[in-house]
Coordinates of N, CA, C and O in Angstrom, one line a residue:
X246 N 66.7 -135.3 -157.0 CA 66.1 -134.0 -156.5 C 67.2 -133.3 -155.8 O 68.0 -133.9 -155.0
X247 N 67.4 -132.0 -156.0 CA 68.4 -131.2 -155.3 C 68.3 -131.2 -153.8 O 67.1 -131.4 -153.3
X248 N 69.4 -131.1 -153.1 CA 69.4 -131.3 -151.6 C 68.6 -130.2 -150.9 O 68.2 -130.5 -149.8
X249 N 68.3 -129.1 -151.5 CA 67.5 -128.0 -150.8 C 66.1 -128.4 -150.7 O 65.4 -127.8 -149.9
X250 N 65.6 -129.4 -151.4 CA 64.2 -129.8 -151.3 C 64.0 -131.0 -150.4 O 64.6 -132.1 -150.7
X251 N 63.2 -130.9 -149.4 CA 63.0 -132.0 -148.4 C 61.7 -131.9 -147.7 O 61.0 -130.9 -147.8
X252 N 61.3 -133.0 -147.0 CA 60.1 -132.9 -146.2 C 60.1 -131.7 -145.3 O 61.2 -131.3 -144.9
X253 N 59.0 -131.1 -145.0 CA 58.8 -130.0 -144.1 C 59.3 -128.7 -144.7 O 59.3 -127.7 -143.9
X254 N 59.7 -128.6 -145.9 CA 60.2 -127.4 -146.5 C 59.1 -126.4 -146.7 O 57.9 -126.7 -146.7
X255 N 59.4 -125.2 -147.0 CA 58.5 -124.1 -147.4 C 58.8 -123.6 -148.8 O 60.0 -123.3 -149.1
X256 N 57.8 -123.6 -149.6 CA 58.0 -123.0 -151.0 C 57.2 -121.7 -151.0 O 56.2 -121.5 -150.3
X257 N 57.7 -120.8 -151.8 CA 57.1 -119.5 -151.9 C 55.6 -119.6 -152.4 O 55.4 -120.3 -153.4
X258 N 54.7 -119.0 -151.8 CA 53.3 -119.1 -152.2 C 53.0 -118.1 -153.4 O 53.9 -117.3 -153.7
X259 N 51.8 -118.3 -154.0 CA 51.4 -117.4 -155.1 C 51.5 -115.9 -154.7 O 51.4 -115.6 -153.5
X260 N 51.8 -115.1 -155.6 CA 51.7 -115.3 -157.1 C 53.0 -115.8 -157.7 O 53.0 -116.0 -158.9
X261 N 54.0 -116.0 -157.0 CA 55.3 -116.5 -157.5 C 55.2 -118.0 -157.9 O 54.4 -118.7 -157.3
X262 N 56.0 -118.4 -158.9 CA 56.1 -119.8 -159.2 C 57.3 -120.4 -158.5 O 58.2 -119.6 -158.0
X263 N 57.5 -121.6 -158.4 CA 58.6 -122.3 -157.7 C 59.3 -123.2 -158.7 O 58.7 -124.0 -159.4
X264 N 60.6 -123.0 -158.7 CA 61.5 -123.9 -159.6 C 62.1 -125.0 -158.8 O 62.7 -124.7 -157.8
X265 N 61.8 -126.2 -159.2 CA 62.5 -127.4 -158.6 C 63.5 -127.9 -159.6 O 63.3 -127.8 -160.8
X266 N 64.6 -128.5 -159.1 CA 65.6 -129.0 -160.0 C 66.3 -130.2 -159.4 O 66.1 -130.5 -158.3
X267 N 67.0 -130.9 -160.3 CA 67.8 -132.0 -159.8 C 68.7 -132.6 -161.0 O 68.9 -131.9 -162.0
X268 N 69.1 -133.8 -160.8 CA 69.9 -134.5 -161.8 C 69.3 -135.8 -162.2 O 68.5 -136.4 -161.4
X269 N 69.5 -136.3 -163.4 CA 69.0 -137.6 -163.8 C 69.6 -138.1 -165.0 O 70.7 -137.6 -165.4
X270 N 68.9 -139.1 -165.6 CA 69.4 -139.7 -166.9 C 69.0 -138.8 -168.0 O 67.9 -138.5 -168.2
X271 N 70.0 -138.5 -168.9 CA 69.8 -137.6 -170.0 C 68.6 -138.1 -170.9 O 68.5 -139.2 -171.2
X272 N 67.7 -137.1 -171.2 CA 66.5 -137.4 -172.0 C 65.3 -137.9 -171.3 O 64.2 -138.0 -171.8
X273 N 65.5 -138.2 -170.0 CA 64.3 -138.8 -169.2 C 63.4 -137.6 -168.9 O 63.8 -136.6 -168.4
X274 N 62.1 -137.9 -169.0 CA 61.1 -136.9 -168.6 C 60.9 -137.0 -167.1 O 61.1 -138.0 -166.5
X275 N 60.6 -135.9 -166.5 CA 60.3 -135.8 -165.0 C 58.9 -135.2 -164.8 O 58.6 -134.2 -165.4
X276 N 58.1 -135.9 -164.1 CA 56.7 -135.4 -163.8 C 56.6 -135.2 -162.3 O 57.0 -136.0 -161.5
X277 N 56.1 -134.0 -161.9 CA 55.9 -133.7 -160.5 C 54.4 -133.5 -160.3 O 53.8 -132.7 -161.0
X278 N 53.8 -134.3 -159.4 CA 52.4 -134.2 -159.0 C 52.3 -133.5 -157.7 O 53.0 -133.9 -156.7
X279 N 51.5 -132.4 -157.6 CA 51.3 -131.7 -156.4 C 49.9 -132.0 -155.9 O 48.9 -131.9 -156.6
X280 N 49.8 -132.4 -154.6 CA 48.5 -132.7 -154.0 C 48.4 -131.9 -152.7 O 49.3 -131.8 -152.0
X281 N 47.2 -131.3 -152.6 CA 47.0 -130.5 -151.4 C 45.9 -129.5 -151.7 O 44.9 -129.8 -152.3
X282 N 46.1 -128.2 -151.2 CA 45.1 -127.1 -151.4 C 44.9 -127.0 -152.9 O 43.7 -126.7 -153.3
X283 N 45.9 -127.1 -153.7 CA 45.8 -127.1 -155.2 C 46.4 -128.4 -155.7 O 47.4 -128.8 -155.2
X284 N 45.7 -129.0 -156.7 CA 46.3 -130.2 -157.3 C 46.8 -129.7 -158.7 O 46.1 -129.1 -159.5
X285 N 48.1 -130.0 -158.9 CA 48.7 -129.5 -160.2 C 49.8 -130.4 -160.6 O 50.2 -131.3 -159.8
X286 N 50.3 -130.2 -161.8 CA 51.4 -131.0 -162.3 C 52.4 -130.0 -162.9 O 52.1 -128.9 -163.3
X287 N 53.6 -130.5 -162.9 CA 54.7 -129.8 -163.6 C 55.6 -130.8 -164.2 O 55.6 -132.0 -163.7
X288 N 56.3 -130.5 -165.2 CA 57.2 -131.4 -165.9 C 58.4 -130.8 -166.4 O 58.5 -129.6 -166.6
X289 N 59.4 -131.6 -166.7 CA 60.7 -131.2 -167.3 C 61.3 -132.4 -167.9 O 60.8 -133.5 -167.8
X290 N 62.4 -132.1 -168.6 CA 63.2 -133.2 -169.2 C 64.7 -133.0 -168.8 O 65.2 -131.9 -168.8
X291 N 65.3 -134.1 -168.5 CA 66.7 -134.1 -168.2 C 67.6 -133.8 -169.4 O 67.4 -134.4 -170.4
X292 N 68.4 -132.8 -169.2 CA 69.2 -132.3 -170.3 C 70.4 -133.3 -170.6 O 70.6 -134.2 -169.8
X293 N 71.1 -133.0 -171.7 CA 72.3 -133.8 -172.0 C 73.3 -133.8 -170.9 O 74.2 -134.7 -170.8
X294 N 73.3 -132.7 -170.2 CA 74.3 -132.6 -169.0 C 73.8 -133.2 -167.8 O 74.5 -133.2 -166.7
X295 N 72.6 -133.9 -167.9 CA 72.1 -134.6 -166.7 C 71.3 -133.8 -165.7 O 71.1 -134.2 -164.6
X296 N 70.9 -132.5 -166.1 CA 70.2 -131.7 -165.2 C 68.7 -131.5 -165.7 O 68.5 -131.4 -166.9
X297 N 67.8 -131.3 -164.7 CA 66.4 -131.0 -165.1 C 65.9 -129.9 -164.2 O 66.4 -129.7 -163.1
X298 N 64.9 -129.2 -164.7 CA 64.2 -128.2 -163.9 C 62.7 -128.2 -164.3 O 62.4 -128.5 -165.4
X299 N 61.9 -127.9 -163.3 CA 60.4 -127.8 -163.6 C 59.9 -126.6 -162.8 O 60.3 -126.4 -161.6
X300 N 58.9 -125.9 -163.4 CA 58.3 -124.8 -162.7 C 56.9 -125.2 -162.2 O 56.1 -125.6 -163.0
X301 N 56.8 -125.2 -160.8 CA 55.5 -125.5 -160.3 C 54.6 -124.2 -160.5 O 55.1 -123.1 -160.5
X302 N 53.3 -124.4 -160.7 CA 52.4 -123.3 -160.8 C 52.3 -122.6 -159.5 O 52.7 -123.1 -158.4
X303 N 51.8 -121.3 -159.4 CA 51.7 -120.6 -158.2 C 50.8 -121.5 -157.2 O 49.8 -122.0 -157.6
X304 N 51.3 -121.6 -156.0 CA 50.6 -122.4 -155.0 C 49.9 -121.5 -153.9 O 50.5 -120.5 -153.5
X305 N 48.7 -121.8 -153.6 CA 48.0 -121.1 -152.5 C 48.7 -121.5 -151.2 O 49.2 -122.6 -151.1
X306 N 48.6 -120.6 -150.2 CA 49.1 -120.9 -148.9 C 48.4 -122.2 -148.4 O 47.2 -122.3 -148.5
X307 N 49.2 -123.1 -147.9 CA 48.6 -124.4 -147.5 C 49.7 -125.5 -147.4 O 50.9 -125.2 -147.6
X308 N 49.2 -126.7 -147.2 CA 50.1 -127.9 -147.1 C 49.9 -128.7 -148.3 O 48.8 -129.0 -148.8
X309 N 51.1 -129.3 -148.7 CA 51.1 -130.1 -150.0 C 52.0 -131.3 -149.8 O 52.8 -131.4 -148.9
X310 N 51.8 -132.2 -150.7 CA 52.8 -133.3 -150.9 C 53.2 -133.3 -152.4 O 52.4 -132.9 -153.2
X311 N 54.5 -133.6 -152.6 CA 55.0 -133.6 -154.0 C 55.5 -135.0 -154.3 O 56.2 -135.6 -153.5
X312 N 55.1 -135.5 -155.5 CA 55.5 -136.8 -155.9 C 56.2 -136.7 -157.2 O 55.6 -136.2 -158.2
X313 N 57.5 -137.0 -157.3 CA 58.3 -136.9 -158.5 C 58.6 -138.3 -159.1 O 59.0 -139.2 -158.4
X314 N 58.2 -138.4 -160.4 CA 58.4 -139.7 -161.1 C 59.1 -139.5 -162.4 O 59.1 -138.3 -163.0
X315 N 59.6 -140.5 -162.9 CA 60.2 -140.6 -164.3 C 60.0 -142.0 -164.8 O 60.1 -143.0 -164.1
X316 N 59.6 -142.1 -166.1 CA 59.4 -143.5 -166.6 C 60.6 -144.4 -166.5 O 60.5 -145.6 -166.3
X317 N 61.8 -143.8 -166.5 CA 63.0 -144.6 -166.4 C 63.3 -145.1 -165.0 O 64.0 -146.1 -164.8
X318 N 62.8 -144.4 -163.9 CA 63.1 -144.8 -162.5 C 61.9 -145.0 -161.7 O 62.0 -145.4 -160.5
X319 N 60.7 -144.6 -162.2 CA 59.5 -144.7 -161.3 C 59.5 -143.5 -160.4 O 60.1 -142.5 -160.7
X320 N 59.0 -143.7 -159.2 CA 58.9 -142.6 -158.2 C 60.4 -142.5 -157.7 O 60.9 -143.4 -157.1
X321 N 60.9 -141.3 -157.8 CA 62.3 -141.1 -157.2 C 62.3 -140.2 -156.0 O 63.3 -140.1 -155.3
X322 N 61.2 -139.5 -155.8 CA 61.1 -138.7 -154.6 C 59.7 -138.4 -154.2 O 58.9 -138.1 -155.1
X323 N 59.4 -138.4 -152.9 CA 58.1 -138.0 -152.4 C 58.3 -137.1 -151.2 O 59.0 -137.5 -150.3
X324 N 57.9 -135.9 -151.3 CA 58.0 -135.0 -150.2 C 56.7 -134.7 -149.5 O 55.7 -134.5 -150.2
X325 N 56.7 -134.8 -148.2 CA 55.4 -134.6 -147.5 C 55.6 -133.4 -146.6 O 56.7 -132.9 -146.3
X326 N 54.4 -132.9 -146.1 CA 54.3 -131.8 -145.2 C 55.1 -130.6 -145.7 O 55.8 -129.9 -145.0
X327 N 54.9 -130.3 -147.0 CA 55.5 -129.1 -147.7 C 54.5 -128.0 -147.6 O 53.3 -128.1 -147.9
X328 N 54.9 -126.9 -147.1 CA 54.1 -125.7 -147.0 C 54.3 -124.7 -148.1 O 55.5 -124.5 -148.5
X329 N 53.3 -124.0 -148.5 CA 53.4 -122.9 -149.4 C 53.1 -121.7 -148.6 O 52.1 -121.6 -147.9
X330 N 54.0 -120.7 -148.5 CA 53.9 -119.6 -147.7 C 55.0 -118.6 -148.0 O 55.4 -118.5 -149.1
X331 N 55.4 -117.8 -147.0 CA 56.4 -116.8 -147.2 C 57.8 -117.5 -146.8 O 57.9 -118.1 -145.8
X332 N 58.8 -117.2 -147.7 CA 60.1 -117.8 -147.4 C 61.1 -116.6 -147.3 O 61.0 -115.6 -147.9
X333 N 62.0 -116.8 -146.3 CA 63.0 -115.8 -146.1 C 64.4 -116.5 -146.0 O 64.5 -117.5 -145.4
X334 N 65.4 -115.9 -146.6 CA 66.8 -116.3 -146.5 C 67.5 -115.3 -145.6 O 67.5 -114.1 -146.0
X335 N 68.0 -115.7 -144.5 CA 68.7 -114.9 -143.6 C 70.2 -115.2 -143.7 O 70.6 -116.4 -143.5
X336 N 71.0 -114.3 -144.1 CA 72.5 -114.5 -144.3 C 73.2 -113.3 -143.7 O 72.7 -112.2 -143.7
X337 N 74.4 -113.6 -143.3 CA 75.3 -112.5 -142.8 C 76.6 -113.0 -142.4 O 77.0 -114.1 -142.7
X338 N 77.2 -112.3 -141.5 CA 78.5 -112.7 -141.0 C 78.3 -113.2 -139.5 O 77.3 -113.9 -139.2
X339 N 79.1 -112.8 -138.6 CA 79.0 -113.3 -137.2 C 77.7 -112.9 -136.6 O 77.3 -113.6 -135.6
X340 N 77.0 -111.8 -137.0 CA 75.8 -111.4 -136.4 C 74.7 -112.5 -136.5 O 73.8 -112.7 -135.7
X341 N 74.8 -113.4 -137.5 CA 73.8 -114.4 -137.7 C 74.1 -115.6 -136.8 O 73.3 -116.5 -136.7
X342 N 75.3 -115.6 -136.2 CA 75.6 -116.7 -135.3 C 75.2 -116.5 -133.8 O 75.3 -117.3 -133.0
X343 N 74.6 -115.3 -133.6 CA 74.1 -115.0 -132.3 C 72.7 -115.7 -132.2 O 71.9 -115.5 -133.1
X344 N 72.6 -116.6 -131.3 CA 71.4 -117.5 -131.3 C 70.3 -117.1 -130.3 O 70.6 -116.4 -129.4
X345 N 69.2 -117.7 -130.5 CA 68.0 -117.5 -129.6 C 68.3 -117.8 -128.2 O 68.0 -117.0 -127.3
X346 N 69.0 -118.9 -127.8 CA 69.4 -119.1 -126.4 C 70.2 -118.0 -125.8 O 70.2 -117.9 -124.6
X347 N 70.9 -117.2 -126.6 CA 71.7 -116.1 -126.0 C 71.0 -114.8 -126.0 O 71.5 -113.8 -125.6
X348 N 69.7 -114.8 -126.4 CA 69.0 -113.5 -126.5 C 68.4 -113.1 -125.2 O 68.3 -113.9 -124.2
X349 N 68.0 -111.8 -125.1 CA 67.3 -111.3 -123.9 C 66.1 -112.1 -123.7 O 65.3 -112.4 -124.6
X350 N 65.8 -112.5 -122.4 CA 64.6 -113.2 -122.0 C 64.6 -114.6 -122.7 O 63.5 -115.1 -123.1
X351 N 65.7 -115.2 -122.8 CA 65.8 -116.5 -123.6 C 65.0 -117.6 -122.9 O 64.4 -118.4 -123.6
X352 N 64.8 -117.6 -121.6 CA 64.0 -118.7 -120.9 C 62.6 -118.6 -121.4 O 62.0 -119.6 -121.8
X353 N 62.0 -117.4 -121.5 CA 60.6 -117.3 -122.0 C 60.6 -117.5 -123.5 O 59.6 -118.2 -124.0
X354 N 61.5 -117.0 -124.3 CA 61.5 -117.2 -125.7 C 61.7 -118.6 -126.1 O 61.2 -119.0 -127.2
X355 N 62.3 -119.4 -125.3 CA 62.6 -120.9 -125.6 C 61.5 -121.8 -125.0 O 61.7 -123.0 -125.1
X356 N 60.5 -121.2 -124.3 CA 59.5 -122.1 -123.7 C 58.5 -122.7 -124.7 O 58.3 -122.1 -125.8
X357 N 57.9 -123.7 -124.3 CA 56.9 -124.3 -125.1 C 55.7 -123.3 -125.4 O 55.2 -123.3 -126.5
X358 N 55.4 -122.5 -124.4 CA 54.3 -121.5 -124.6 C 54.7 -120.5 -125.7 O 53.8 -120.1 -126.5
X359 N 55.9 -120.2 -125.9 CA 56.3 -119.2 -126.9 C 56.2 -119.8 -128.3 O 56.0 -119.1 -129.3
X360 N 56.1 -121.1 -128.4 CA 56.0 -121.8 -129.7 C 54.6 -122.2 -130.0 O 54.3 -122.8 -131.1
X361 N 53.7 -122.0 -129.1 CA 52.3 -122.5 -129.3 C 51.6 -122.0 -130.6 O 50.8 -122.7 -131.2
X362 N 51.9 -120.8 -131.0 CA 51.3 -120.2 -132.2 C 52.2 -120.2 -133.4 O 52.0 -119.5 -134.4
X363 N 53.3 -121.0 -133.4 CA 54.2 -121.0 -134.5 C 54.2 -122.4 -135.3 O 55.2 -122.7 -135.9
X364 N 53.1 -123.0 -135.3 CA 53.0 -124.4 -135.9 C 53.4 -124.3 -137.4 O 53.9 -125.3 -138.0
X365 N 53.2 -123.2 -138.1 CA 53.5 -123.1 -139.5 C 54.9 -122.6 -139.8 O 55.3 -122.4 -140.9
X366 N 55.7 -122.3 -138.7 CA 57.1 -121.8 -138.9 C 58.0 -123.0 -139.1 O 58.1 -123.9 -138.3
X367 N 58.7 -123.0 -140.3 CA 59.7 -124.0 -140.6 C 61.1 -123.4 -140.6 O 61.2 -122.3 -141.1
X368 N 62.1 -124.1 -140.2 CA 63.4 -123.6 -140.2 C 64.4 -124.6 -140.9 O 64.1 -125.8 -140.9
X369 N 65.4 -124.1 -141.4 CA 66.5 -124.8 -141.9 C 67.8 -124.0 -141.6 O 67.8 -122.8 -141.9
X370 N 68.8 -124.7 -141.0 CA 70.0 -124.0 -140.7 C 71.1 -124.6 -141.6 O 71.3 -125.8 -141.7
X371 N 71.8 -123.7 -142.3 CA 72.9 -124.1 -143.2 C 74.1 -123.5 -142.6 O 74.2 -122.3 -142.3
X372 N 75.1 -124.4 -142.3 CA 76.4 -123.9 -141.7 C 77.2 -123.2 -142.7 O 76.9 -122.9 -143.9
X373 N 78.4 -122.9 -142.3 CA 79.4 -122.2 -143.1 C 80.0 -123.1 -144.1 O 80.3 -124.3 -143.8
X374 N 80.2 -122.6 -145.3 CA 80.8 -123.4 -146.4 C 81.5 -122.4 -147.3 O 81.1 -121.3 -147.5
X375 N 82.6 -122.8 -147.8 CA 83.4 -121.9 -148.7 C 83.8 -122.6 -150.0 O 84.1 -123.8 -150.0
X376 N 83.7 -121.8 -151.1 CA 84.0 -122.4 -152.4 C 84.5 -121.3 -153.3 O 84.0 -120.1 -153.2
X377 N 85.4 -121.6 -154.2 CA 85.9 -120.6 -155.1 C 85.0 -120.5 -156.3 O 85.2 -119.6 -157.2
X378 N 84.0 -121.4 -156.4 CA 83.1 -121.3 -157.6 C 81.7 -121.7 -157.1 O 81.5 -122.3 -156.0
X379 N 80.7 -121.3 -157.9 CA 79.3 -121.6 -157.5 C 79.1 -123.1 -157.3 O 79.6 -123.9 -158.0
X380 N 78.4 -123.5 -156.3 CA 78.1 -124.9 -156.0 C 76.6 -125.2 -156.5 O 75.7 -124.5 -156.1
X381 N 76.4 -126.3 -157.2 CA 75.1 -126.6 -157.7 C 74.2 -127.2 -156.6 O 73.0 -127.2 -156.7
X382 N 74.8 -127.6 -155.5 CA 74.0 -128.3 -154.4 C 74.5 -127.6 -153.1 O 75.6 -127.1 -153.0
X383 N 73.6 -127.8 -152.1 CA 74.0 -127.5 -150.7 C 74.8 -128.7 -150.2 O 74.2 -129.8 -150.2
X384 N 76.0 -128.5 -149.9 CA 76.9 -129.6 -149.6 C 76.7 -130.1 -148.2 O 76.5 -129.3 -147.3
X385 N 76.9 -131.4 -148.0 CA 76.8 -132.0 -146.6 C 77.7 -131.3 -145.6 O 77.4 -131.1 -144.4
X386 N 78.9 -130.8 -146.1 CA 79.8 -130.2 -145.2 C 79.2 -128.9 -144.5 O 79.5 -128.5 -143.4
X387 N 78.2 -128.3 -145.3 CA 77.6 -127.1 -144.8 C 76.6 -127.4 -143.6 O 76.1 -126.6 -142.9
X388 N 76.3 -128.7 -143.4 CA 75.4 -129.1 -142.4 C 76.1 -129.9 -141.3 O 75.5 -130.8 -140.6
X389 N 77.4 -129.8 -141.2 CA 78.2 -130.5 -140.3 C 78.3 -132.0 -140.7 O 78.4 -132.9 -139.9
X390 N 78.2 -132.3 -142.0 CA 78.4 -133.6 -142.5 C 77.1 -134.4 -142.6 O 77.0 -135.5 -143.1
X391 N 76.0 -133.8 -142.1 CA 74.7 -134.5 -142.2 C 73.8 -134.0 -143.3 O 74.2 -133.0 -144.0
X392 N 72.7 -134.6 -143.6 CA 71.8 -134.2 -144.6 C 71.1 -132.9 -144.3 O 71.0 -132.6 -143.1
X393 N 70.6 -132.3 -145.3 CA 69.8 -131.1 -145.1 C 68.5 -131.4 -144.3 O 68.0 -132.5 -144.4
X394 N 68.1 -130.6 -143.4 CA 67.1 -130.9 -142.5 C 66.1 -129.7 -142.3 O 66.5 -128.7 -141.6
X395 N 65.0 -129.7 -142.9 CA 63.9 -128.7 -142.7 C 63.2 -129.3 -141.5 O 63.0 -130.5 -141.4
X396 N 62.7 -128.4 -140.6 CA 61.9 -128.9 -139.5 C 60.9 -127.8 -139.0 O 61.1 -126.6 -139.2
X397 N 59.8 -128.3 -138.4 CA 58.9 -127.3 -137.7 C 59.7 -126.7 -136.6 O 60.4 -127.4 -135.9
X398 N 59.5 -125.4 -136.4 CA 60.2 -124.7 -135.3 C 59.7 -125.3 -134.0 O 58.5 -125.4 -133.8
X399 N 60.6 -125.6 -133.1 CA 60.3 -126.1 -131.7 C 61.4 -125.6 -130.8 O 62.5 -125.3 -131.2
X400 N 61.1 -125.6 -129.5 CA 62.1 -125.2 -128.5 C 63.4 -126.1 -128.6 O 64.5 -125.7 -128.5
X401 N 63.2 -127.4 -129.0 CA 64.3 -128.3 -129.1 C 65.2 -128.0 -130.3 O 66.4 -128.2 -130.1
X402 N 64.7 -127.5 -131.4 CA 65.6 -127.2 -132.5 C 66.0 -125.8 -132.7 O 67.0 -125.4 -133.3
X403 N 65.3 -124.9 -132.0 CA 65.6 -123.5 -132.1 C 66.5 -123.1 -130.9 O 67.4 -122.3 -131.0
X404 N 66.3 -123.8 -129.7 CA 67.0 -123.5 -128.5 C 67.5 -124.8 -127.9 O 67.0 -125.3 -126.9
X405 N 68.5 -125.4 -128.5 CA 69.1 -126.6 -127.9 C 69.6 -126.3 -126.5 O 69.9 -125.2 -126.1
X406 N 69.8 -127.3 -125.7 CA 70.1 -127.1 -124.3 C 71.5 -126.5 -124.1 O 71.8 -125.9 -123.1
X407 N 72.4 -126.7 -125.1 CA 73.7 -126.1 -125.0 C 73.6 -124.7 -125.5 O 73.1 -124.4 -126.5
X408 N 74.2 -123.7 -124.7 CA 74.1 -122.3 -125.1 C 75.4 -121.8 -125.7 O 75.7 -120.7 -125.7
X409 N 76.2 -122.7 -126.2 CA 77.5 -122.4 -126.9 C 77.2 -121.5 -128.1 O 76.2 -121.7 -128.8
X410 N 78.1 -120.7 -128.4 CA 78.0 -119.8 -129.6 C 77.9 -120.7 -130.8 O 78.6 -121.7 -131.0
X411 N 77.0 -120.4 -131.7 CA 76.8 -121.1 -132.9 C 75.8 -122.3 -132.8 O 75.4 -122.8 -133.9
X412 N 75.4 -122.7 -131.6 CA 74.4 -123.8 -131.5 C 73.0 -123.1 -131.3 O 72.9 -122.2 -130.6
X413 N 72.0 -123.7 -131.9 CA 70.7 -123.1 -131.9 C 70.5 -122.3 -133.2 O 71.3 -122.4 -134.1
X414 N 69.4 -121.7 -133.3 CA 68.9 -121.0 -134.5 C 69.3 -119.5 -134.3 O 69.2 -118.9 -133.3
X415 N 69.6 -118.8 -135.4 CA 69.9 -117.4 -135.5 C 68.8 -116.6 -134.8 O 67.7 -116.6 -135.3
X416 N 69.2 -115.8 -133.8 CA 68.2 -114.9 -133.2 C 67.7 -113.8 -134.1 O 66.5 -113.6 -134.2
X417 N 68.6 -113.2 -134.9 CA 68.2 -112.2 -135.8 C 67.2 -112.7 -136.8 O 66.1 -112.1 -137.1
X418 N 67.4 -113.9 -137.4 CA 66.5 -114.5 -138.3 C 65.2 -114.9 -137.6 O 64.1 -114.6 -138.1
X419 N 65.3 -115.6 -136.5 CA 64.1 -116.1 -135.8 C 63.1 -114.9 -135.4 O 61.9 -115.0 -135.7
X420 N 63.7 -113.9 -134.8 CA 62.8 -112.8 -134.3 C 62.3 -112.0 -135.5 O 61.2 -111.4 -135.4
X421 N 63.0 -111.9 -136.6 CA 62.5 -111.3 -137.8 C 61.3 -112.0 -138.3 O 60.3 -111.5 -138.6
X422 N 61.4 -113.4 -138.4 CA 60.3 -114.2 -138.9 C 59.1 -114.2 -138.0 O 58.0 -114.2 -138.5
X423 N 59.3 -114.1 -136.7 CA 58.1 -114.2 -135.9 C 57.6 -112.8 -135.4 O 56.5 -112.7 -134.8
X424 N 58.4 -111.8 -135.8 CA 57.9 -110.4 -135.5 C 58.1 -109.9 -134.1 O 57.4 -109.0 -133.7
X425 N 58.9 -110.6 -133.3 CA 59.2 -110.1 -131.9 C 60.6 -109.5 -131.9 O 61.5 -110.0 -132.6
X426 N 60.7 -108.5 -131.2 CA 62.0 -107.7 -131.1 C 62.6 -107.9 -129.8 O 62.6 -106.9 -129.0
X427 N 63.2 -109.0 -129.5 CA 63.8 -109.3 -128.1 C 65.2 -109.7 -128.2 O 65.8 -110.3 -127.4
X428 N 65.9 -109.3 -129.3 CA 67.3 -109.7 -129.4 C 68.1 -108.7 -128.6 O 68.9 -108.9 -127.9

C-alpha cells in the first residue's frame, strides 16, 4: 500500500471516488473491503510493472476501516479510524512554515478548549523534499526520516512545546481548515 495511506487518514467523501494504489506481485488480484457507514468492495490487479490501483466507491461522511487482501499474501494492510470527509492539501513556500504556536493569541489557540470541537480534524505534515523527477511515493526523508503519520488534531501535535520556526502545524492551513482567522 502506498505510504500516503495510513490509520487516521481522511479520504474525500461522496460524490467523489477515491483511488488507492500500491505495489505487489505481478498478476496478483487485490481486494479492498470497506466497513463502516457504507460496506463496499473494490478490486484491482497488480500490473506487470508491479503496480496496482483500485477505485473505492463514493463514501458517505463517516468512519471506516479498510482491509486489503490478496490471495498470494493474505491480508497485507488493515487501516482503522479512516474518515471520509473533506480533504485539503495546503502547499506553498515559507508562508506555510509559519506555525500555529507563532500565531496571534497562540496560548488560547493551542489550549485543550480550542480543540474540544475538532475531533474530526485530521492532520498530516509532510516536510520539504526535492526531486528532479516525479516520486511514486512520499519518501521518508520528507518526514524527517520517519514514517508518514496521520493523526487527530490535538494541542500536542499542532502546537508542540517548542516554538521554533518550522515546528508545529502550518497556521495558514490550520486556520483555513477550522475557519478561524487569527493568523
